[in-house]
Short mmCIF file of N, CA and C in Angstrom, two decimals:
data_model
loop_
_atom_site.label_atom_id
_atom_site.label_comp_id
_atom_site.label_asym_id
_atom_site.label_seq_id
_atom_site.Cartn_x
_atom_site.Cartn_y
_atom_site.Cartn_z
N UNK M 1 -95.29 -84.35 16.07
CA UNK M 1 -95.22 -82.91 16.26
C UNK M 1 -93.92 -82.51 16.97
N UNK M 2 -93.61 -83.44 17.91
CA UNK M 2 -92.15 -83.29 18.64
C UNK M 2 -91.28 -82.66 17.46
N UNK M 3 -90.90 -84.09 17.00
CA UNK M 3 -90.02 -84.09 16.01
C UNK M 3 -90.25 -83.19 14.93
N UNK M 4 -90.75 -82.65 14.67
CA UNK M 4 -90.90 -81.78 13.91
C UNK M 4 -90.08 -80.09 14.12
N UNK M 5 -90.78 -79.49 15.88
CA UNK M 5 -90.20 -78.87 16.17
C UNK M 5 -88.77 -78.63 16.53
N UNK M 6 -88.26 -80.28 16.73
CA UNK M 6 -87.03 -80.19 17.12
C UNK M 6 -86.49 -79.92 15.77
N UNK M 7 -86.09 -80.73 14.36
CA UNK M 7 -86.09 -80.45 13.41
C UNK M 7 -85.59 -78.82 12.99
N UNK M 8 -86.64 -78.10 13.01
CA UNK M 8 -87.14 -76.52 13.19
C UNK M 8 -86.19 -75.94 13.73
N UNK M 9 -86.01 -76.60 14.83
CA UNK M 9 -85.00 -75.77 15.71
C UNK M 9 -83.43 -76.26 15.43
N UNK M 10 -83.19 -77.11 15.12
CA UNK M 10 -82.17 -77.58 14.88
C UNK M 10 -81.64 -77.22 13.09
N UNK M 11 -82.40 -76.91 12.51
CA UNK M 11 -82.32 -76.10 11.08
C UNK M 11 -82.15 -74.55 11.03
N UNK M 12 -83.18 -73.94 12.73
CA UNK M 12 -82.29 -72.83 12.57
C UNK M 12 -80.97 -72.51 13.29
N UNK M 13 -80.71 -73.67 13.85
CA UNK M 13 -79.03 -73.38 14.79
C UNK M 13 -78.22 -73.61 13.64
N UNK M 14 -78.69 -74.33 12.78
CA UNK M 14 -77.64 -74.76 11.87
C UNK M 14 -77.10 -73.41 10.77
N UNK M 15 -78.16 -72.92 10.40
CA UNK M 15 -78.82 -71.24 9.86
C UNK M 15 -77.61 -70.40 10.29
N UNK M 16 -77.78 -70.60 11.53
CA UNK M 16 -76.98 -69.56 12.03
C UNK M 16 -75.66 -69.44 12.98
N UNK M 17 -75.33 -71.15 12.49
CA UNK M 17 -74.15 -71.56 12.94
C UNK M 17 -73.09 -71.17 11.53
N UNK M 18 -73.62 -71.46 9.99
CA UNK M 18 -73.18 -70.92 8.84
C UNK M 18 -72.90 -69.69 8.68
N UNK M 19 -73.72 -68.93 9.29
CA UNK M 19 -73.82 -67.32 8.70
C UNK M 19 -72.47 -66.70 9.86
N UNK M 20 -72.60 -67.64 11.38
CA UNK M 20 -71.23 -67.14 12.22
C UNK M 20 -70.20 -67.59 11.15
N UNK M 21 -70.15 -68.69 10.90
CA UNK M 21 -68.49 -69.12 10.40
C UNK M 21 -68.53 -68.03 8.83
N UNK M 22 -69.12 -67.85 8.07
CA UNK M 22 -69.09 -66.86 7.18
C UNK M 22 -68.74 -65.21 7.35
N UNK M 23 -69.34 -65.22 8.32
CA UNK M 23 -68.91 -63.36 9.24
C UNK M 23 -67.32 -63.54 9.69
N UNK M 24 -66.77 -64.92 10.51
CA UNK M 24 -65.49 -64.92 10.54
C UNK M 24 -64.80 -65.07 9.40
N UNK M 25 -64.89 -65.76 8.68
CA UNK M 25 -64.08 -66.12 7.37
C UNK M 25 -63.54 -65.02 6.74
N UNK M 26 -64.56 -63.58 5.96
CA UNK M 26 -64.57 -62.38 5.84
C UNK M 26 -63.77 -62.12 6.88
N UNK M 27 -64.15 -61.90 7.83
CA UNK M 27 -63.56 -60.78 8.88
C UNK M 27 -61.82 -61.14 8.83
N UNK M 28 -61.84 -62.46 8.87
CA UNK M 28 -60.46 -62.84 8.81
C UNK M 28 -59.84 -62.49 7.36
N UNK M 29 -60.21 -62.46 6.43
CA UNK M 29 -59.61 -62.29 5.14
C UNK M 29 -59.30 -60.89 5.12
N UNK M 30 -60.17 -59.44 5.57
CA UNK M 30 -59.92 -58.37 5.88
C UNK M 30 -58.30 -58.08 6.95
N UNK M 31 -58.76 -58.84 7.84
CA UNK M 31 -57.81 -58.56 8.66
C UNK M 31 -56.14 -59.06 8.32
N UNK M 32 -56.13 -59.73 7.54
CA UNK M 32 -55.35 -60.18 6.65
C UNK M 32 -54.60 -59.54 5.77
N UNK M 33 -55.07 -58.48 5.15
CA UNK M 33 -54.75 -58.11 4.33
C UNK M 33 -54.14 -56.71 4.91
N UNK M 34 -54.43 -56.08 5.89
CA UNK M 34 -54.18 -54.86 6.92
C UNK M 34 -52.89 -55.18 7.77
N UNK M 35 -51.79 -54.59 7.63
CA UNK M 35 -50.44 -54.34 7.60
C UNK M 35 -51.03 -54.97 9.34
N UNK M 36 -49.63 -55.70 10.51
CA UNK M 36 -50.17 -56.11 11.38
C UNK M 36 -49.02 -55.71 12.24
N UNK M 37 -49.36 -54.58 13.77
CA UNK M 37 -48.06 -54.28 14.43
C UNK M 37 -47.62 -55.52 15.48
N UNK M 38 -46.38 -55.45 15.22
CA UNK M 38 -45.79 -56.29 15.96
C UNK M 38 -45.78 -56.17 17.69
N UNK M 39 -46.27 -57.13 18.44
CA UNK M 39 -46.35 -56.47 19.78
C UNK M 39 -45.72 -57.53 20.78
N UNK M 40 -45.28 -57.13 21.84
CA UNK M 40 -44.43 -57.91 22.71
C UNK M 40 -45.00 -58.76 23.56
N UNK M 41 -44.06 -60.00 23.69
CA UNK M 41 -45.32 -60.91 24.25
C UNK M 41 -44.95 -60.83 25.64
N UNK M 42 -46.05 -60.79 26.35
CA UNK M 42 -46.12 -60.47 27.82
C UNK M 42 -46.86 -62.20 28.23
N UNK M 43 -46.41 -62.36 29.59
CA UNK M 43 -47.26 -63.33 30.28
C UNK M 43 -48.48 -62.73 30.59
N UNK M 44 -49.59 -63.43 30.69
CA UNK M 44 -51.22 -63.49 31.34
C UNK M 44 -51.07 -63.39 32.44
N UNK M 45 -51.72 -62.25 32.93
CA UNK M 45 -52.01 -62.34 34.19
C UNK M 45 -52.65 -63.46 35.06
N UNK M 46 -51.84 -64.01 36.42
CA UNK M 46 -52.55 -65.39 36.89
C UNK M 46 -53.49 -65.22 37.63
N UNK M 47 -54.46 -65.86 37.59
CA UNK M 47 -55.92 -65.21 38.33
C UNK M 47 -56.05 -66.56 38.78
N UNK M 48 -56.63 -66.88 40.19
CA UNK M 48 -57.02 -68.04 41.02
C UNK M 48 -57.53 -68.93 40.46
N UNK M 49 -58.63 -68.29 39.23
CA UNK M 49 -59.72 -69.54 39.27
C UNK M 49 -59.12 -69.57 37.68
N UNK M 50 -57.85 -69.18 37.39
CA UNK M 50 -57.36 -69.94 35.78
C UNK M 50 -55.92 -70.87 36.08
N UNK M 51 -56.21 -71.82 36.52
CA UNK M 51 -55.48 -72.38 36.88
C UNK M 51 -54.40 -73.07 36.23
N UNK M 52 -55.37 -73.41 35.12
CA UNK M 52 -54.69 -73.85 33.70
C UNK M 52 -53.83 -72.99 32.79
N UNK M 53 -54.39 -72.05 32.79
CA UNK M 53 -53.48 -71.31 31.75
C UNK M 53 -52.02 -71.04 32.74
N UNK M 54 -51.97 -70.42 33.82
CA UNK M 54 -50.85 -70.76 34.54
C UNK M 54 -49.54 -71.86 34.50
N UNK M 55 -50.28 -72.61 34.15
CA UNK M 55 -50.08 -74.31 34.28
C UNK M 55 -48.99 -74.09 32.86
N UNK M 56 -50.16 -73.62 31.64
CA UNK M 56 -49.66 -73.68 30.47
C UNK M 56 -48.27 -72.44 30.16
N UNK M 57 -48.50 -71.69 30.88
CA UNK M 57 -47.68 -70.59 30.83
C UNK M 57 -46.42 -70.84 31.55
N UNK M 58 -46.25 -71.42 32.75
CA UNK M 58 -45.45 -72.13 33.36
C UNK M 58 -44.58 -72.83 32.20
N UNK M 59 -45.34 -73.46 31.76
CA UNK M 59 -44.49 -74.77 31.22
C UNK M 59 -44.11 -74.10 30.33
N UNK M 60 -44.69 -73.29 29.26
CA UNK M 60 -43.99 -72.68 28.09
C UNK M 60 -42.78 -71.69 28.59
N UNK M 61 -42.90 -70.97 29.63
CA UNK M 61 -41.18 -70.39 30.44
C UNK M 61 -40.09 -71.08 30.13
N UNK M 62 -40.53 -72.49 31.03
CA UNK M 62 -39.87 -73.63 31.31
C UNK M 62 -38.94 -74.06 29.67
N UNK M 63 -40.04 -74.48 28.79
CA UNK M 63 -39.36 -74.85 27.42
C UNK M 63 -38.58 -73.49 26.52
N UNK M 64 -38.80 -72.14 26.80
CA UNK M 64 -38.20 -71.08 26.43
C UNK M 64 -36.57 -71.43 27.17
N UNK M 65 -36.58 -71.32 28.28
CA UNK M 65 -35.37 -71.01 29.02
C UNK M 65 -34.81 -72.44 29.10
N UNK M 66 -34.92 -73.63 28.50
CA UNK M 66 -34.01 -74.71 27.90
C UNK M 66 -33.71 -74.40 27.27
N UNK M 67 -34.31 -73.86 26.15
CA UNK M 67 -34.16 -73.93 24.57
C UNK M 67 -32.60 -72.55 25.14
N UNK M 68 -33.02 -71.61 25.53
CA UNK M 68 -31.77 -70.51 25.43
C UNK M 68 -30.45 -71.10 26.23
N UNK M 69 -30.97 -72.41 27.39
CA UNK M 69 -29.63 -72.95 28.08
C UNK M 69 -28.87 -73.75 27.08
N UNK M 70 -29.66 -74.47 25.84
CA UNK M 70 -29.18 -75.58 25.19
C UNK M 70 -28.29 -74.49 23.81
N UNK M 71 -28.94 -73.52 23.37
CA UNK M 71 -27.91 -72.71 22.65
C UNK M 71 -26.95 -71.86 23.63
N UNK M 72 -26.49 -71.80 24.45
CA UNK M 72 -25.24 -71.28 25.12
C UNK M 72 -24.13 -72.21 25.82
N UNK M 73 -25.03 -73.68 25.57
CA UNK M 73 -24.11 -74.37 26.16
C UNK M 73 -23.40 -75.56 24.78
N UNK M 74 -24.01 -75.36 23.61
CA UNK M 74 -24.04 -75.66 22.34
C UNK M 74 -24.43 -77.17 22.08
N UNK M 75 -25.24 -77.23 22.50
CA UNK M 75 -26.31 -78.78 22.70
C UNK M 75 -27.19 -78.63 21.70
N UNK M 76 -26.98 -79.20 20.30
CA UNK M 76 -28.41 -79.48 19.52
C UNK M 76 -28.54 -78.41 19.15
#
């Protein structure tokens, strides 16, 4: 009987793990097709308890402002 219900339940996560990735798929193909404005990229605001994205944002600065030292100094 366990197994059964688990089964059950695990047939309907599956149910409706399909029908999410299907609602995105659509949604994405719509959005796709709808002209897209170009917008400026700003840093994330750093908040205490995101420590990581900081981290990640940091470092992507970091590899921006090589990349512009290595074209002015004509490296690569």
């Amino acid at each position: 009987m366990k197994t059964f219900v688990f089964v059950v339940i695990m047939a309907g996560l599956g149910v409706v793990f399909l029908i999410q990735k299907r609602n995105e798929q659509s949604a994405a193909t719509t959005a796709a097709n709808q002209p897209v404005a170009t917008q400026s990229v700003s840093p994330r605001p750093v908040s205490e308890h995101n420590w990581m994205k900081h981290a990640l944002d940091t470092t992507a600065k970091v590899k921006r402002q090589v990349a512009e030292q290595r074209k002015e100094d004509g490296t690569r």
